[in-house]
CSV table of C-alpha atoms in Angstrom, one decimal:
chain,number,residue,atom,x,y,z
W,1,MET,CA,-1.3,-11.1,-32.8
W,2,THR,CA,-2.8,-9.2,-29.5
W,3,ASP,CA,-5.0,-11.8,-27.8
W,4,GLY,CA,-4.4,-10.4,-24.2
W,5,ARG,CA,-5.9,-8.0,-22.2
W,6,TYR,CA,-4.3,-5.8,-19.6
W,7,MET,CA,-6.5,-5.0,-16.6
W,8,TYR,CA,-6.1,-1.8,-15.1
W,9,CYS,CA,-9.6,-1.5,-13.2
W,10,ILE,CA,-13.2,-2.6,-12.7
W,11,ILE,CA,-15.6,0.8,-12.8
W,12,ASN,CA,-18.9,1.5,-12.6
W,13,ASN,CA,-20.3,2.2,-15.8
W,14,ASP,CA,-22.3,0.7,-18.8
W,15,THR,CA,-21.4,2.3,-22.0
W,16,PRO,CA,-18.2,1.4,-24.0
W,17,SER,CA,-15.6,4.3,-24.0
W,18,ASN,CA,-12.3,4.9,-25.3
W,19,LEU,CA,-10.1,6.7,-22.9
W,20,GLY,CA,-7.4,7.4,-25.4
W,21,ASN,CA,-3.6,6.7,-25.7
W,22,ILE,CA,-3.0,6.8,-21.8
W,23,GLY,CA,-1.8,3.3,-21.1
W,24,ILE,CA,1.5,1.2,-20.7
W,25,ASN,CA,3.8,2.2,-23.7
W,26,ASP,CA,0.9,4.8,-24.6
W,27,ALA,CA,-1.3,2.0,-25.4
W,28,GLU,CA,-5.0,3.0,-26.3
W,29,VAL,CA,-7.0,2.4,-23.2
W,30,TYR,CA,-10.9,1.4,-23.6
W,31,THR,CA,-13.5,0.1,-21.7
W,32,ILE,CA,-15.3,-3.4,-21.9
W,33,PRO,CA,-19.0,-3.1,-20.4
W,34,TYR,CA,-20.9,-5.9,-19.0
W,35,GLN,CA,-24.5,-4.7,-17.6
W,36,ASN,CA,-23.5,-1.9,-15.3
W,37,ILE,CA,-20.1,-2.6,-15.0
W,38,ALA,CA,-16.9,-2.1,-17.2
W,39,ALA,CA,-13.4,-3.3,-17.3
W,40,VAL,CA,-10.6,-0.8,-18.1
W,41,VAL,CA,-8.0,-2.5,-20.3
W,42,HIS,CA,-5.7,-2.4,-23.1
W,43,SER,CA,-5.1,-5.0,-25.8
W,44,CYS,CA,-1.6,-6.6,-25.6
W,45,GLU,CA,0.5,-9.6,-26.3
W,46,PRO,CA,-0.6,-12.6,-23.8
W,47,LYS,CA,2.5,-12.1,-22.0
W,48,PRO,CA,3.7,-10.3,-19.0
W,49,TYR,CA,5.3,-6.9,-19.0
W,50,GLU,CA,8.9,-7.4,-17.9
W,51,THR,CA,12.0,-5.3,-18.4
W,52,LYS,CA,15.3,-4.6,-16.5
W,53,ASP,CA,15.3,-1.1,-17.5
W,54,ASN,CA,14.6,0.8,-14.4
W,55,LYS,CA,13.4,3.9,-16.6
W,56,LYS,CA,11.1,1.8,-18.1
W,57,ALA,CA,9.7,0.1,-15.3
W,58,LYS,CA,9.1,3.4,-13.6
W,59,GLU,CA,7.2,4.7,-16.9
W,60,TRP,CA,5.1,1.6,-16.7
W,61,ILE,CA,4.0,1.9,-13.1
W,62,LEU,CA,3.2,5.7,-13.4
W,63,ALA,CA,1.1,5.2,-16.7
W,64,HIS,CA,-0.8,2.3,-14.6
W,65,GLY,CA,-1.5,4.6,-12.0
W,66,TYR,CA,-2.5,7.4,-14.4
W,67,VAL,CA,-5.0,5.1,-15.9
W,68,ILE,CA,-6.7,4.5,-12.7
W,69,ASP,CA,-6.6,8.2,-11.8
W,70,HIS,CA,-8.2,8.9,-14.8
W,71,ALA,CA,-10.6,6.2,-14.5
W,72,THR,CA,-11.5,7.1,-11.1
W,73,LYS,CA,-11.9,11.0,-12.2
W,74,ASN,CA,-14.5,10.0,-14.9
W,75,PHE,CA,-16.3,7.0,-13.5
W,76,GLY,CA,-16.0,7.4,-9.6
W,77,THR,CA,-14.3,5.0,-7.1
W,78,VAL,CA,-12.6,1.9,-9.2
W,79,LEU,CA,-11.4,-1.6,-8.1
W,80,PRO,CA,-7.7,-1.3,-8.8
W,81,PHE,CA,-5.8,-4.0,-10.3
W,82,SER,CA,-2.4,-5.0,-9.3
W,83,PHE,CA,0.5,-4.5,-11.9
W,84,ASN,CA,0.5,-7.1,-14.7
W,85,ALA,CA,-2.8,-8.7,-14.5
W,86,ILE,CA,-3.4,-9.7,-18.0
W,87,ILE,CA,-6.3,-12.0,-19.4
W,88,ARG,CA,-5.5,-14.3,-21.9
W,89,GLY,CA,-8.1,-13.9,-24.7
W,90,GLY,CA,-10.1,-11.0,-26.2
W,91,ASP,CA,-13.0,-8.6,-25.3
W,92,SER,CA,-15.6,-11.4,-25.5
W,93,ILE,CA,-13.4,-13.5,-22.8
W,94,VAL,CA,-13.2,-10.4,-20.6
W,95,LYS,CA,-16.9,-9.8,-20.9
W,96,ASN,CA,-17.6,-13.4,-19.9
W,97,TRP,CA,-15.2,-13.0,-16.9
W,98,LEU,CA,-17.0,-10.1,-15.9
W,99,ALA,CA,-20.5,-12.0,-16.1
W,100,GLY,CA,-19.0,-14.5,-13.9
W,101,ASN,CA,-18.0,-12.1,-11.7
W,102,HIS,CA,-20.8,-9.2,-11.7
W,103,ASP,CA,-22.1,-9.7,-8.5
W,104,LYS,CA,-19.0,-9.5,-6.7
W,105,PHE,CA,-17.6,-6.5,-8.4
W,106,LYS,CA,-20.9,-4.6,-8.4
W,107,GLY,CA,-21.0,-5.5,-4.4
W,108,GLU,CA,-17.6,-4.2,-4.0
W,109,LEU,CA,-17.8,-1.0,-6.2
W,110,GLU,CA,-21.2,-0.2,-4.2
W,111,ARG,CA,-19.2,-0.7,-0.8
W,112,VAL,CA,-16.5,1.9,-1.8
W,113,LYS,CA,-18.6,4.4,-3.6
W,114,ASN,CA,-17.4,7.7,-2.8
W,115,MET,CA,-14.6,6.5,-0.8
W,116,ALA,CA,-10.8,6.7,-1.5
W,117,GLU,CA,-7.9,5.0,0.3
W,118,TYR,CA,-5.6,7.4,2.3
W,119,SER,CA,-2.2,6.5,3.9
W,120,VAL,CA,-1.5,7.8,7.2
W,121,GLN,CA,2.3,7.5,8.7
W,122,VAL,CA,3.1,9.0,12.1
W,123,PHE,CA,6.8,9.3,13.0
W,124,TYR,CA,8.3,10.1,16.5
W,125,GLU,CA,11.6,11.3,17.3
W,126,HIS,CA,13.4,8.4,19.5
W,127,GLU,CA,15.9,11.0,20.9
W,128,LYS,CA,13.2,13.4,22.3
W,129,LEU,CA,11.0,10.6,23.6
W,130,ALA,CA,13.5,9.1,25.6
W,131,GLU,CA,14.7,12.3,27.0
W,132,LYS,CA,11.2,13.0,28.2
W,133,ILE,CA,10.6,9.3,29.8
W,134,GLU,CA,13.8,9.8,31.4
W,135,ALA,CA,12.6,13.3,32.7
W,136,ASN,CA,9.1,12.3,33.9
W,137,ASP,CA,9.8,8.8,35.6
W,138,LYS,CA,10.1,8.7,39.2
W,139,GLU,CA,11.7,5.6,39.3
W,140,LEU,CA,14.4,6.4,36.8
W,141,GLY,CA,15.4,9.4,38.4
W,142,GLU,CA,16.1,7.8,41.9
W,143,LEU,CA,18.2,5.2,40.0
W,144,LYS,CA,20.2,7.8,38.3
W,145,ALA,CA,20.5,9.5,41.4
W,146,LYS,CA,21.9,6.2,43.3
W,147,MET,CA,24.4,5.6,40.3
W,148,GLY,CA,26.3,8.9,41.1
W,149,ILE,CA,27.0,7.7,44.6
W,150,MET,CA,27.8,4.0,43.9
W,151,PRO,CA,31.1,2.4,43.7
W,152,LYS,CA,31.9,2.1,40.2
W,153,GLY,CA,31.4,-1.8,39.8
W,154,THR,CA,27.7,-1.7,41.1
W,155,ALA,CA,27.0,1.7,39.1
W,156,TYR,CA,28.1,-0.2,35.9
W,157,LEU,CA,25.7,-2.9,36.7
W,158,VAL,CA,23.0,-0.4,37.7
W,159,GLN,CA,23.7,1.5,34.6
W,160,LYS,CA,22.7,-1.5,32.6
W,161,GLN,CA,19.7,-1.9,34.5
W,162,TYR,CA,18.7,1.7,34.1
W,163,GLU,CA,19.1,1.4,30.1
W,164,GLN,CA,17.0,-1.6,30.0
W,165,LYS,CA,14.3,0.0,32.0
W,166,VAL,CA,14.3,3.0,29.5
W,167,LYS,CA,13.9,1.0,26.8
W,168,ASP,CA,11.0,-1.0,28.0
W,169,ALA,CA,9.5,2.1,29.0
W,170,ILE,CA,9.9,3.4,25.5
W,171,SER,CA,8.2,0.2,23.9
W,172,VAL,CA,5.4,0.5,26.3
W,173,LYS,CA,4.6,4.1,25.6
W,174,ILE,CA,4.8,3.6,21.9
W,175,SER,CA,2.6,0.6,21.8
W,176,LYS,CA,0.2,2.8,24.0
W,177,LEU,CA,0.6,5.7,21.5
W,178,THR,CA,0.1,3.5,18.6
W,179,LYS,CA,-3.2,2.2,19.8
W,180,GLU,CA,-4.3,5.7,20.9
W,181,LEU,CA,-3.6,7.4,17.5
W,182,GLY,CA,-4.7,4.3,15.5
W,183,SER,CA,-8.4,4.8,17.4
W,184,ARG,CA,-8.4,8.5,16.8
W,185,ILE,CA,-7.8,7.8,13.1
W,186,ILE,CA,-10.1,5.2,12.9
W,187,GLU,CA,-13.0,7.2,13.9
W,188,HIS,CA,-12.9,8.9,10.6
W,189,ALA,CA,-12.4,5.9,8.5
W,190,GLU,CA,-14.5,3.1,7.0
W,191,GLU,CA,-12.1,1.0,7.5
W,192,MET,CA,-8.4,0.6,8.4
W,193,ARG,CA,-5.2,-1.6,7.6
W,194,ILE,CA,-1.9,-1.7,8.9
W,195,ASP,CA,0.6,-1.3,6.4
W,196,GLU,CA,3.1,-3.7,7.1
W,197,LYS,CA,5.2,-2.9,4.5
W,198,THR,CA,6.6,0.6,4.1
W,199,SER,CA,8.7,1.9,1.2
W,200,HIS,CA,11.4,4.4,1.8
W,201,MET,CA,10.4,7.7,3.1
W,202,PRO,CA,11.0,11.2,1.9
W,203,GLU,CA,14.2,12.9,3.1
W,204,LYS,CA,12.4,14.8,5.9
W,205,TYR,CA,11.5,11.8,7.6
W,206,LYS,CA,14.9,9.8,7.4
W,207,ASP,CA,15.7,10.3,11.1
W,208,LYS,CA,12.5,9.6,12.8
W,209,LYS,CA,10.8,6.3,13.7
W,210,LEU,CA,7.7,5.2,12.4
W,211,ILE,CA,5.2,4.7,15.0
W,212,LEU,CA,2.1,4.0,12.9
W,213,ALA,CA,1.4,3.1,9.2
W,214,VAL,CA,-2.0,2.8,8.3
W,215,ALA,CA,-4.1,2.5,5.0
W,216,CYS,CA,-7.5,4.3,5.7
W,217,LEU,CA,-10.6,3.9,3.4
W,218,VAL,CA,-12.5,7.2,4.0
W,219,HIS,CA,-15.7,8.7,2.7
W,220,LYS,CA,-15.1,11.9,0.8
W,221,ASN,CA,-17.2,13.7,3.3
W,222,LYS,CA,-14.9,12.5,6.0
W,223,VAL,CA,-11.5,13.9,4.6
W,224,GLU,CA,-11.5,17.2,5.9
W,225,THR,CA,-12.3,15.7,9.9
W,226,LEU,CA,-9.5,13.3,9.5
W,227,GLY,CA,-7.4,16.1,8.3
W,228,LYS,CA,-8.1,18.1,11.2
W,229,VAL,CA,-7.4,15.1,13.7
W,230,LEU,CA,-4.1,14.5,11.8
W,231,ASP,CA,-3.1,18.3,12.4
W,232,CYS,CA,-3.6,17.7,16.2
W,233,ILE,CA,-1.2,15.0,16.1
W,234,ASN,CA,1.2,16.8,13.7
W,235,GLY,CA,1.0,20.0,16.1
W,236,ASN,CA,2.2,17.9,18.8
W,237,ASP,CA,6.1,18.5,19.0
W,238,ASP,CA,7.0,14.8,19.3
W,239,PHE,CA,5.4,13.7,16.1
W,240,ALA,CA,5.3,14.3,12.5
W,241,VAL,CA,2.4,13.1,10.3
W,242,ARG,CA,2.6,12.1,6.5
W,243,PHE,CA,-0.8,11.8,5.0
W,244,THR,CA,-1.1,10.7,1.3
W,245,GLY,CA,-4.1,10.3,-1.0
W,246,PRO,CA,-6.6,9.9,-2.5
W,247,TRP,CA,-5.7,6.7,-3.9
W,248,ALA,CA,-8.0,3.9,-5.3
W,249,PRO,CA,-8.9,1.3,-2.6
W,250,PHE,CA,-5.8,-0.8,-3.3
W,251,SER,CA,-5.6,-2.0,0.4
W,252,PHE,CA,-9.5,-2.7,0.5
W,253,VAL,CA,-10.5,-4.7,-2.4
W,254,LYS,CA,-11.6,-7.8,-0.9
W,255,LEU,CA,-11.6,-10.1,-4.1
W,256,ARG,CA,-7.8,-10.3,-4.0
W,257,GLU,CA,-8.1,-13.1,-6.5
W,258,VAL,CA,-10.6,-13.2,-8.7
N,1,MET,CA,-3.6,19.2,6.9
N,2,LYS,CA,-4.6,17.9,3.1
N,3,PRO,CA,-3.6,14.6,1.7
N,4,VAL,CA,-0.8,15.1,-0.8
N,5,ARG,CA,0.3,13.1,-3.7
N,6,GLU,CA,4.0,13.6,-3.6
N,7,SER,CA,6.6,11.0,-4.6
N,8,ASP,CA,4.0,9.2,-6.4
N,9,LEU,CA,6.0,6.7,-7.6
N,10,VAL,CA,7.3,5.0,-4.3
N,11,ASP,CA,3.6,5.2,-3.2
N,12,LEU,CA,2.5,3.7,-6.2
N,13,LEU,CA,4.9,1.0,-6.2
N,14,ASP,CA,3.7,-0.2,-2.8
N,15,ARG,CA,0.3,-0.3,-4.1
N,16,LEU,CA,0.7,-1.9,-7.7
N,17,LEU,CA,2.9,-4.6,-6.7
N,18,ASN,CA,1.6,-5.6,-3.4
N,19,LYS,CA,-1.9,-4.5,-3.3
N,20,GLY,CA,-5.0,-4.5,-5.7
N,21,LEU,CA,-6.7,-7.2,-7.5
N,22,VAL,CA,-5.0,-10.0,-8.8
N,23,LEU,CA,-6.3,-12.6,-11.1
N,24,ASN,CA,-6.5,-16.5,-10.6
N,25,ALA,CA,-4.3,-18.8,-12.4
N,26,ASP,CA,-7.6,-19.9,-14.9
N,27,VAL,CA,-7.3,-16.4,-16.5
N,28,ILE,CA,-3.9,-14.8,-15.9
N,29,ILE,CA,-1.2,-15.3,-18.6
N,30,SER,CA,0.8,-18.5,-17.7
N,31,VAL,CA,3.7,-20.4,-19.3
N,32,ALA,CA,3.8,-24.1,-18.6
N,33,GLY,CA,1.4,-23.4,-15.6
N,34,VAL,CA,3.5,-21.0,-13.8
N,35,PRO,CA,1.9,-17.9,-13.1
N,36,LEU,CA,3.5,-14.6,-13.7
N,37,ILE,CA,3.5,-11.3,-12.1
N,38,GLY,CA,6.1,-9.4,-13.4
N,39,ILE,CA,9.0,-11.1,-11.3
N,40,ASN,CA,11.7,-9.2,-13.4
N,41,LEU,CA,10.1,-5.7,-13.2
N,42,LYS,CA,10.0,-6.0,-9.3
N,43,ALA,CA,13.7,-6.9,-9.4
N,44,ALA,CA,14.5,-4.3,-11.6
N,45,ILE,CA,12.6,-1.6,-9.5
N,46,ALA,CA,13.7,-3.3,-6.3
N,47,GLY,CA,17.5,-2.8,-7.3
N,48,ILE,CA,17.2,1.2,-7.3
N,49,GLU,CA,14.5,1.7,-4.6
N,50,THR,CA,15.7,-0.9,-2.1
N,51,MET,CA,12.7,-1.1,-0.8
N,52,LEU,CA,10.7,-4.4,-1.7
N,53,ASP,CA,12.1,-7.2,0.9
N,54,TYR,CA,12.1,-9.9,-1.6
N,55,GLY,CA,15.4,-11.0,-3.1
N,56,MET,CA,16.4,-11.1,-6.8
N,57,MET,CA,14.6,-14.0,-8.2
N,58,GLU,CA,15.0,-15.9,-11.5
N,59,PRO,CA,11.7,-16.3,-13.3
N,60,TRP,CA,9.9,-19.5,-14.1
N,61,ASP,CA,11.6,-21.8,-11.8
N,62,LYS,CA,10.2,-23.6,-8.5
N,63,LYS,CA,10.9,-20.7,-6.5
N,64,THR,CA,8.6,-18.4,-8.4
N,65,ARG,CA,5.9,-20.8,-7.9
N,66,GLU,CA,6.6,-20.9,-4.2
N,67,TRP,CA,7.2,-17.2,-4.0
N,68,TYR,CA,3.8,-16.7,-5.9
N,69,SER,CA,2.1,-18.8,-2.9
N,70,VAL,CA,3.7,-17.3,-0.2
N,71,GLU,CA,2.9,-13.9,-1.6
N,72,PHE,CA,-0.8,-14.8,-1.7
N,73,ALA,CA,-0.5,-16.3,2.0
N,74,LYS,CA,1.0,-12.8,2.9
N,75,ARG,CA,-1.9,-10.8,1.2
N,76,ALA,CA,-4.7,-12.8,2.9
N,77,ALA,CA,-2.7,-12.5,6.2
N,78,VAL,CA,-2.8,-8.7,6.3
N,79,PRO,CA,-4.3,-7.9,9.6
N,80,MET,CA,-7.6,-5.8,9.7
N,81,ILE,CA,-8.7,-3.6,12.0
N,82,LYS,CA,-12.6,-3.5,11.7
N,83,LYS,CA,-14.4,-0.7,13.3
């Protein structure tokens, strides 16, 4: 008995279509339209997908992502669902549910039309930044010079003071940089959100520190300019930029709970 | 620079498990009133990717419900920078 519908996304389209066996566990994915919007679903048991098998879990995640990408390619920007959003009931229940939320969905779809989510992460090298600060700060320089001619005990205390000052200077510098970088990036985005949770990073960023992690909702005409801005930041010795996308607007769907 | 889609799984995980639309309790599949959102799956993946900051959790219990409400609170609290 399959009286559940696994939800992938909501699209701007009014024609029933079959997207093929591209879903989770090769499920047949199809659309359930209501007026000018449709839900992209597969028919499933009315229970969540759960597994302790990592390989399977990965496949499911990738399949969900693939369906969203596929739908985006065919129907334009979609409203993506979180993993395991399953509606209890059949096509007619989904249709009723779409009807009840139609205006909200349509409004959201219009809002994100021709846009996609991009993620920008800016890294810096802590050591390099610390060295720079030490080299350029007059007060720190004087303090360091004094330490050389002090009695050992006093020098120890001053050393502690010195370290604290470097630490403070770094955090002031970073918060200044974060704001600067953020405002340069947001110029080219419709919206921006701070990514609080950041998953593990590719190997090449391992020894660097994250200074800024944001998700940006960017119009397709502005992606190139955003890329150029990021080039400028990336070209600076002190920073490395990771720019990923396009993604469906996961971070920008305002309806969270529907 | 051009945006890339490398290490898709990691980036997808962040999104599919922490973001996107979620259904409310009226329509989501639930067992005895407890909404489910793939707790085991999260745990299974967290085990290898060590990226999700939730601990292992037993599904179906009180904790699950609490976690669920906290999760929603967190989602709602994501800071937003308006242009």
